[in-house]
PDB file of C-alpha atoms and ligand atoms in Angstrom:
ATOM      1  CA  MET A   1      17.943   2.068 -15.468  1.00  0.00           C
ATOM      2  CA  ARG A   2      14.870   2.380 -13.239  1.00  0.00           C
ATOM      3  CA  TYR A   3      11.621   3.325 -14.971  1.00  0.00           C
ATOM      4  CA  GLY A   4       9.138   5.418 -13.082  1.00  0.00           C
ATOM      5  CA  MET A   5       6.410   7.980 -13.471  1.00  0.00           C
ATOM      6  CA  ALA A   6       5.659  11.366 -11.945  1.00  0.00           C
ATOM      7  CA  ILE A   7       2.063  12.552 -12.143  1.00  0.00           C
ATOM      8  CA  ASP A   8       1.034  16.165 -11.584  1.00  0.00           C
ATOM      9  CA  THR A   9      -2.292  16.039  -9.750  1.00  0.00           C
ATOM     10  CA  LYS A  10      -2.709  19.786 -10.253  1.00  0.00           C
ATOM     11  CA  LYS A  11      -2.813  19.301 -14.028  1.00  0.00           C
ATOM     12  CA  CYS A  12      -4.956  16.141 -14.246  1.00  0.00           C
ATOM     13  CA  VAL A  13      -8.538  17.015 -15.209  1.00  0.00           C
ATOM     14  CA  GLY A  14      -9.922  13.468 -14.997  1.00  0.00           C
ATOM     15  CA  CYS A  15     -10.817  13.296 -18.690  1.00  0.00           C
ATOM     16  CA  SER A  16     -10.045   9.518 -18.880  1.00  0.00           C
ATOM     17  CA  ASP A  17      -8.152   9.860 -22.175  1.00  0.00           C
ATOM     18  CA  CYS A  18      -5.367   7.804 -20.522  1.00  0.00           C
ATOM     19  CA  VAL A  19      -7.816   5.023 -19.712  1.00  0.00           C
ATOM     20  CA  VAL A  20      -9.174   4.870 -23.257  1.00  0.00           C
ATOM     21  CA  ALA A  21      -5.686   5.028 -24.793  1.00  0.00           C
ATOM     22  CA  CYS A  22      -4.533   2.139 -22.616  1.00  0.00           C
ATOM     23  CA  GLN A  23      -7.549   0.009 -23.498  1.00  0.00           C
ATOM     24  CA  THR A  24      -6.938   0.571 -27.201  1.00  0.00           C
ATOM     25  CA  GLU A  25      -3.156   0.152 -27.118  1.00  0.00           C
ATOM     26  CA  ASN A  26      -3.196  -2.982 -24.980  1.00  0.00           C
ATOM     27  CA  ASN A  27      -6.400  -4.706 -26.141  1.00  0.00           C
ATOM     28  CA  VAL A  28      -7.911  -4.457 -22.688  1.00  0.00           C
ATOM     29  CA  PRO A  29     -11.325  -6.153 -22.839  1.00  0.00           C
ATOM     30  CA  VAL A  30     -14.446  -4.019 -22.574  1.00  0.00           C
ATOM     31  CA  GLY A  31     -15.408  -3.514 -18.932  1.00  0.00           C
ATOM     32  CA  TYR A  32     -11.830  -3.875 -17.624  1.00  0.00           C
ATOM     33  CA  ALA A  33      -8.984  -1.396 -17.173  1.00  0.00           C
ATOM     34  CA  ARG A  34      -5.250  -1.238 -16.482  1.00  0.00           C
ATOM     35  CA  ASP A  35      -5.533   2.373 -15.330  1.00  0.00           C
ATOM     36  CA  TRP A  36      -8.304   4.384 -13.743  1.00  0.00           C
ATOM     37  CA  ILE A  37      -9.178   7.818 -12.339  1.00  0.00           C
ATOM     38  CA  VAL A  38      -9.572   8.591  -8.645  1.00  0.00           C
ATOM     39  CA  GLU A  39     -11.182  11.779  -7.326  1.00  0.00           C
ATOM     40  CA  ARG A  40     -10.554  12.528  -3.677  1.00  0.00           C
ATOM     41  CA  ILE A  41     -11.773  15.396  -1.507  1.00  0.00           C
ATOM     42  CA  ASP A  42      -9.528  16.235   1.444  1.00  0.00           C
ATOM     43  CA  GLY A  43      -9.937  18.716   4.282  1.00  0.00           C
ATOM     44  CA  VAL A  44     -12.843  20.120   6.283  1.00  0.00           C
ATOM     45  CA  TYR A  45     -15.544  22.425   4.872  1.00  0.00           C
ATOM     46  CA  PRO A  46     -15.058  25.186   3.729  1.00  0.00           C
ATOM     47  CA  ASN A  47     -11.379  24.363   3.233  1.00  0.00           C
ATOM     48  CA  LEU A  48     -11.811  21.454   0.859  1.00  0.00           C
ATOM     49  CA  GLU A  49      -9.340  20.347  -1.791  1.00  0.00           C
ATOM     50  CA  LEU A  50     -10.115  18.122  -4.743  1.00  0.00           C
ATOM     51  CA  GLU A  51      -7.371  15.833  -5.993  1.00  0.00           C
ATOM     52  CA  ILE A  52      -7.819  14.071  -9.326  1.00  0.00           C
ATOM     53  CA  ARG A  53      -5.297  11.413 -10.222  1.00  0.00           C
ATOM     54  CA  THR A  54      -4.740   8.638 -12.728  1.00  0.00           C
ATOM     55  CA  GLU A  55      -3.692   5.339 -11.110  1.00  0.00           C
ATOM     56  CA  ARG A  56      -2.149   2.076 -12.354  1.00  0.00           C
ATOM     57  CA  CYS A  57       0.341  -0.541 -11.176  1.00  0.00           C
ATOM     58  CA  ASN A  58       3.118   1.249  -9.275  1.00  0.00           C
ATOM     59  CA  HIS A  59       5.866  -1.076 -10.566  1.00  0.00           C
ATOM     60  CA  CYS A  60       7.030  -1.332  -6.978  1.00  0.00           C
ATOM     61  CA  ASP A  61      10.617  -2.020  -5.933  1.00  0.00           C
ATOM     62  CA  ASN A  62       9.398  -4.412  -3.255  1.00  0.00           C
ATOM     63  CA  THR A  63       6.885  -6.659  -5.016  1.00  0.00           C
ATOM     64  CA  PRO A  64       4.511  -8.875  -3.010  1.00  0.00           C
ATOM     65  CA  CYS A  65       2.799  -9.767  -6.301  1.00  0.00           C
ATOM     66  CA  VAL A  66       6.012 -11.322  -7.641  1.00  0.00           C
ATOM     67  CA  ARG A  67       6.873 -13.044  -4.351  1.00  0.00           C
ATOM     68  CA  THR A  68       3.474 -14.686  -3.965  1.00  0.00           C
ATOM     69  CA  CYS A  69       3.162 -15.902  -7.560  1.00  0.00           C
ATOM     70  CA  PRO A  70       3.648 -19.697  -7.424  1.00  0.00           C
ATOM     71  CA  THR A  71       4.592 -20.132 -11.083  1.00  0.00           C
ATOM     72  CA  GLY A  72       6.910 -17.215 -11.794  1.00  0.00           C
ATOM     73  CA  ALA A  73       4.357 -15.748 -14.194  1.00  0.00           C
ATOM     74  CA  SER A  74       4.634 -12.447 -12.320  1.00  0.00           C
ATOM     75  CA  HIS A  75       8.169 -11.243 -12.770  1.00  0.00           C
ATOM     76  CA  LEU A  76      10.458  -8.267 -13.175  1.00  0.00           C
ATOM     77  CA  ILE A  77      12.111  -7.183 -16.397  1.00  0.00           C
ATOM     78  CA  GLU A  78      14.833  -4.646 -17.139  1.00  0.00           C
ATOM     79  CA  GLY A  79      14.199  -1.252 -15.630  1.00  0.00           C
ATOM     80  CA  GLY A  80      12.109  -2.642 -12.781  1.00  0.00           C
ATOM     81  CA  ILE A  81       8.952  -3.137 -14.860  1.00  0.00           C
ATOM     82  CA  VAL A  82       6.640  -5.765 -13.336  1.00  0.00           C
ATOM     83  CA  LYS A  83       5.015  -8.046 -15.890  1.00  0.00           C
ATOM     84  CA  VAL A  84       2.849 -11.166 -16.131  1.00  0.00           C
ATOM     85  CA  THR A  85       3.569 -13.971 -18.606  1.00  0.00           C
ATOM     86  CA  HIS A  86       0.047 -14.953 -19.564  1.00  0.00           C
ATOM     87  CA  GLU A  87       1.002 -18.474 -20.644  1.00  0.00           C
ATOM     88  CA  GLU A  88       2.488 -19.211 -17.197  1.00  0.00           C
ATOM     89  CA  CYS A  89      -0.385 -17.723 -15.182  1.00  0.00           C
ATOM     90  CA  ILE A  90      -2.751 -20.308 -13.642  1.00  0.00           C
ATOM     91  CA  GLY A  91      -5.225 -17.670 -12.467  1.00  0.00           C
ATOM     92  CA  CYS A  92      -4.813 -18.490  -8.758  1.00  0.00           C
ATOM     93  CA  GLY A  93      -5.215 -14.826  -7.789  1.00  0.00           C
ATOM     94  CA  ALA A  94      -2.406 -14.785  -5.190  1.00  0.00           C
ATOM     95  CA  CYS A  95      -0.918 -11.676  -6.815  1.00  0.00           C
ATOM     96  CA  ILE A  96      -4.266  -9.879  -6.787  1.00  0.00           C
ATOM     97  CA  GLU A  97      -4.662 -10.659  -3.084  1.00  0.00           C
ATOM     98  CA  SER A  98      -1.179  -9.394  -2.250  1.00  0.00           C
ATOM     99  CA  CYS A  99      -1.290  -6.115  -4.218  1.00  0.00           C
ATOM    100  CA  PRO A 100      -2.209  -3.215  -1.906  1.00  0.00           C
ATOM    101  CA  TYR A 101      -3.307  -1.106  -4.890  1.00  0.00           C
ATOM    102  CA  ASP A 102      -5.874  -3.329  -6.535  1.00  0.00           C
ATOM    103  CA  ALA A 103      -3.802  -2.875  -9.687  1.00  0.00           C
ATOM    104  CA  ARG A 104      -4.503  -6.302 -11.264  1.00  0.00           C
ATOM    105  CA  TYR A 105      -7.612  -7.887 -12.721  1.00  0.00           C
ATOM    106  CA  PHE A 106      -8.699 -11.322 -13.913  1.00  0.00           C
ATOM    107  CA  HIS A 107      -8.714 -11.298 -17.695  1.00  0.00           C
ATOM    108  CA  PRO A 108     -11.812 -13.088 -19.030  1.00  0.00           C
ATOM    109  CA  ASP A 109      -9.465 -15.465 -20.901  1.00  0.00           C
ATOM    110  CA  GLY A 110      -8.227 -16.903 -17.593  1.00  0.00           C
ATOM    111  CA  TRP A 111      -5.081 -15.053 -16.626  1.00  0.00           C
ATOM    112  CA  VAL A 112      -4.192 -11.955 -14.668  1.00  0.00           C
ATOM    113  CA  ASP A 113      -3.440  -8.673 -16.399  1.00  0.00           C
ATOM    114  CA  LYS A 114      -2.139  -5.278 -15.351  1.00  0.00           C
ATOM    115  CA  CYS A 115      -0.183  -2.225 -16.524  1.00  0.00           C
ATOM    116  CA  THR A 116       3.110  -3.074 -18.248  1.00  0.00           C
ATOM    117  CA  PHE A 117       4.370   0.530 -18.422  1.00  0.00           C
ATOM    118  CA  CYS A 118       3.806  -0.149 -22.156  1.00  0.00           C
ATOM    119  CA  ASP A 119       7.258  -1.765 -22.334  1.00  0.00           C
ATOM    120  CA  HIS A 120       6.651  -2.605 -26.014  1.00  0.00           C
ATOM    121  CA  ARG A 121       6.477   1.133 -26.756  1.00  0.00           C
ATOM    122  CA  VAL A 122       9.197   2.164 -24.316  1.00  0.00           C
ATOM    123  CA  HIS A 123      11.661  -0.247 -25.926  1.00  0.00           C
ATOM    124  CA  ASN A 124      11.009   1.580 -29.202  1.00  0.00           C
ATOM    125  CA  GLY A 125      11.763   4.937 -27.640  1.00  0.00           C
ATOM    126  CA  GLN A 126       8.117   5.948 -27.257  1.00  0.00           C
ATOM    127  CA  ASP A 127       6.258   7.077 -24.158  1.00  0.00           C
ATOM    128  CA  PRO A 128       3.557   4.776 -22.724  1.00  0.00           C
ATOM    129  CA  ALA A 129       0.227   5.248 -24.500  1.00  0.00           C
ATOM    130  CA  CYS A 130      -1.435   6.918 -21.510  1.00  0.00           C
ATOM    131  CA  VAL A 131       1.409   9.433 -21.182  1.00  0.00           C
ATOM    132  CA  SER A 132       1.449  10.264 -24.883  1.00  0.00           C
ATOM    133  CA  VAL A 133      -2.264  11.132 -25.165  1.00  0.00           C
ATOM    134  CA  CYS A 134      -2.746  13.155 -21.983  1.00  0.00           C
ATOM    135  CA  PRO A 135      -4.094  16.545 -23.134  1.00  0.00           C
ATOM    136  CA  THR A 136      -2.666  18.376 -20.107  1.00  0.00           C
ATOM    137  CA  LYS A 137       0.690  16.538 -20.201  1.00  0.00           C
ATOM    138  CA  CYS A 138       0.356  15.713 -16.518  1.00  0.00           C
ATOM    139  CA  MET A 139       2.418  12.502 -16.674  1.00  0.00           C
ATOM    140  CA  TYR A 140       6.190  12.225 -16.931  1.00  0.00           C
ATOM    141  CA  PHE A 141       7.755   8.832 -17.693  1.00  0.00           C
ATOM    142  CA  GLY A 142      11.405   7.884 -17.845  1.00  0.00           C
ATOM    143  CA  ASP A 143      14.565   6.714 -16.105  1.00  0.00           C
ATOM    144  CA  LEU A 144      14.663   7.626 -12.425  1.00  0.00           C
ATOM    145  CA  ASP A 145      18.368   6.686 -12.323  1.00  0.00           C
ATOM    146  CA  ASP A 146      19.155   9.455 -14.818  1.00  0.00           C
ATOM    147  CA  PRO A 147      19.199  12.818 -13.002  1.00  0.00           C
ATOM    148  CA  ASN A 148      18.707  14.604 -16.335  1.00  0.00           C
ATOM    149  CA  SER A 149      15.492  12.797 -17.285  1.00  0.00           C
ATOM    150  CA  GLU A 150      12.322  14.876 -17.041  1.00  0.00           C
ATOM    151  CA  VAL A 151      10.800  12.459 -14.537  1.00  0.00           C
ATOM    152  CA  SER A 152      13.858  12.768 -12.259  1.00  0.00           C
ATOM    153  CA  LYS A 153      13.782  16.551 -12.513  1.00  0.00           C
ATOM    154  CA  GLN A 154      10.096  16.621 -11.570  1.00  0.00           C
ATOM    155  CA  VAL A 155      10.624  14.311  -8.585  1.00  0.00           C
ATOM    156  CA  ALA A 156      13.656  16.336  -7.442  1.00  0.00           C
ATOM    157  CA  SER A 157      11.953  19.719  -7.673  1.00  0.00           C
ATOM    158  CA  ARG A 158       8.362  19.095  -6.572  1.00  0.00           C
ATOM    159  CA  LYS A 159       6.495  18.002  -3.482  1.00  0.00           C
ATOM    160  CA  TRP A 160       5.238  14.453  -3.980  1.00  0.00           C
ATOM    161  CA  LYS A 161       3.722  11.432  -2.305  1.00  0.00           C
ATOM    162  CA  VAL A 162       3.414   7.757  -3.130  1.00  0.00           C
ATOM    163  CA  LEU A 163       0.231   5.783  -2.526  1.00  0.00           C
ATOM    164  CA  ALA A 164      -0.038   3.610   0.583  1.00  0.00           C
ATOM    165  CA  PRO A 165       3.598   4.055   1.720  1.00  0.00           C
ATOM    166  CA  GLU A 166       2.710   2.060   4.852  1.00  0.00           C
ATOM    167  CA  ALA A 167       2.467  -1.062   2.670  1.00  0.00           C
ATOM    168  CA  GLY A 168       6.267  -0.949   2.286  1.00  0.00           C
ATOM    169  CA  THR A 169       6.194  -1.761  -1.428  1.00  0.00           C
ATOM    170  CA  SER A 170       8.319   1.205  -2.526  1.00  0.00           C
ATOM    171  CA  PRO A 171       6.115   2.391  -5.405  1.00  0.00           C
ATOM    172  CA  GLN A 172       7.776   4.009  -8.412  1.00  0.00           C
ATOM    173  CA  ILE A 173       4.898   6.340  -9.293  1.00  0.00           C
ATOM    174  CA  PHE A 174       5.110   9.737  -7.633  1.00  0.00           C
ATOM    175  CA  TYR A 175       2.056  11.992  -7.270  1.00  0.00           C
ATOM    176  CA  MET A 176       3.019  15.652  -7.278  1.00  0.00           C
ATOM    177  CA  SER A 177       0.916  18.421  -5.793  1.00  0.00           C
TER     178      SER A 177
HETATM  179 FE1  SF4 B 201       2.716  -5.528  -7.770  1.00  0.00          FE
HETATM  180 FE2  SF4 B 201       0.602  -4.104  -7.075  1.00  0.00          FE
HETATM  181 FE3  SF4 B 201       3.070  -3.037  -6.808  1.00  0.00          FE
HETATM  182 FE4  SF4 B 201       1.996  -3.413  -9.235  1.00  0.00          FE
HETATM  183  S1  SF4 B 201       1.229  -2.025  -7.628  1.00  0.00           S
HETATM  184  S2  SF4 B 201       4.108  -3.954  -8.585  1.00  0.00           S
HETATM  185  S3  SF4 B 201       0.790  -5.270  -8.961  1.00  0.00           S
HETATM  186  S4  SF4 B 201       2.251  -4.796  -5.682  1.00  0.00           S
HETATM  187 FE1  SF4 B 202       0.961 -15.827 -10.609  1.00  0.00          FE
HETATM  188 FE2  SF4 B 202      -1.160 -15.886 -12.251  1.00  0.00          FE
HETATM  189 FE3  SF4 B 202      -1.388 -16.762  -9.714  1.00  0.00          FE
HETATM  190 FE4  SF4 B 202      -1.072 -14.143 -10.249  1.00  0.00          FE
HETATM  191  S1  SF4 B 202      -2.818 -15.418 -10.800  1.00  0.00           S
HETATM  192  S2  SF4 B 202      -0.042 -15.325  -8.652  1.00  0.00           S
HETATM  193  S3  SF4 B 202       0.314 -14.179 -12.023  1.00  0.00           S
HETATM  194  S4  SF4 B 202      -0.114 -17.650 -11.327  1.00  0.00           S
HETATM  195 FE1  SF4 B 203      -1.797   1.305 -19.778  1.00  0.00          FE
HETATM  196 FE2  SF4 B 203       0.648   1.505 -20.768  1.00  0.00          FE
HETATM  197 FE3  SF4 B 203      -0.333   3.483 -19.273  1.00  0.00          FE
HETATM  198 FE4  SF4 B 203       0.270   1.150 -18.130  1.00  0.00          FE
HETATM  199  S1  SF4 B 203       1.697   2.593 -19.066  1.00  0.00           S
HETATM  200  S2  SF4 B 203      -1.611   2.349 -17.788  1.00  0.00           S
HETATM  201  S3  SF4 B 203      -0.209  -0.307 -19.778  1.00  0.00           S
HETATM  202  S4  SF4 B 203      -1.106   2.809 -21.283  1.00  0.00           S
END
């Protein structure tokens, strides 16, 4: 079992429904976010291309955030999901410093928070909140080890990239174009 996500940047319209759904589902405090929208223009005029994508923790296979955490608060659970145990977090910020994706934030209550791949929903057979509300269905979540899962089929059949591959973290979110 290896959870991952494939995101179709051609279908994302940047509506932010995923951001709002995550904030509601996970009690993210006002002014903070576990996921966010990036709009990027590539190319040279007049051949410009706009890419809109929804970003969050990449649940990397190689995790500097887990390695640098001095207390073990940052850890891996089944399926490669990276989580933070709030009670064990001392708020030192080492994980935030080591994450190349700026995927973590200081919760106002004194610990570090980030995307959990909505493991509480996934364990009940549901999709993550962000995936389930997307009006264009641009996100696919599931088991990358299962060749018959929709996420595996998308990754196998489409052109994709991961963010900041040079960081060597082996991200498990694939952006398809
Ligand atoms: Fe850790 Fe950042 Fe990778 Fe998430 S994106 S697993 S916080 S290094
Ligand atoms: Fe670990 Fe918390 Fe420090 Fe991050 S802020 S490295 S989760 S103790
Ligand atoms: Fe938020 Fe869950 Fe989506 Fe992660 S998977 S961005 S925690 S809604």
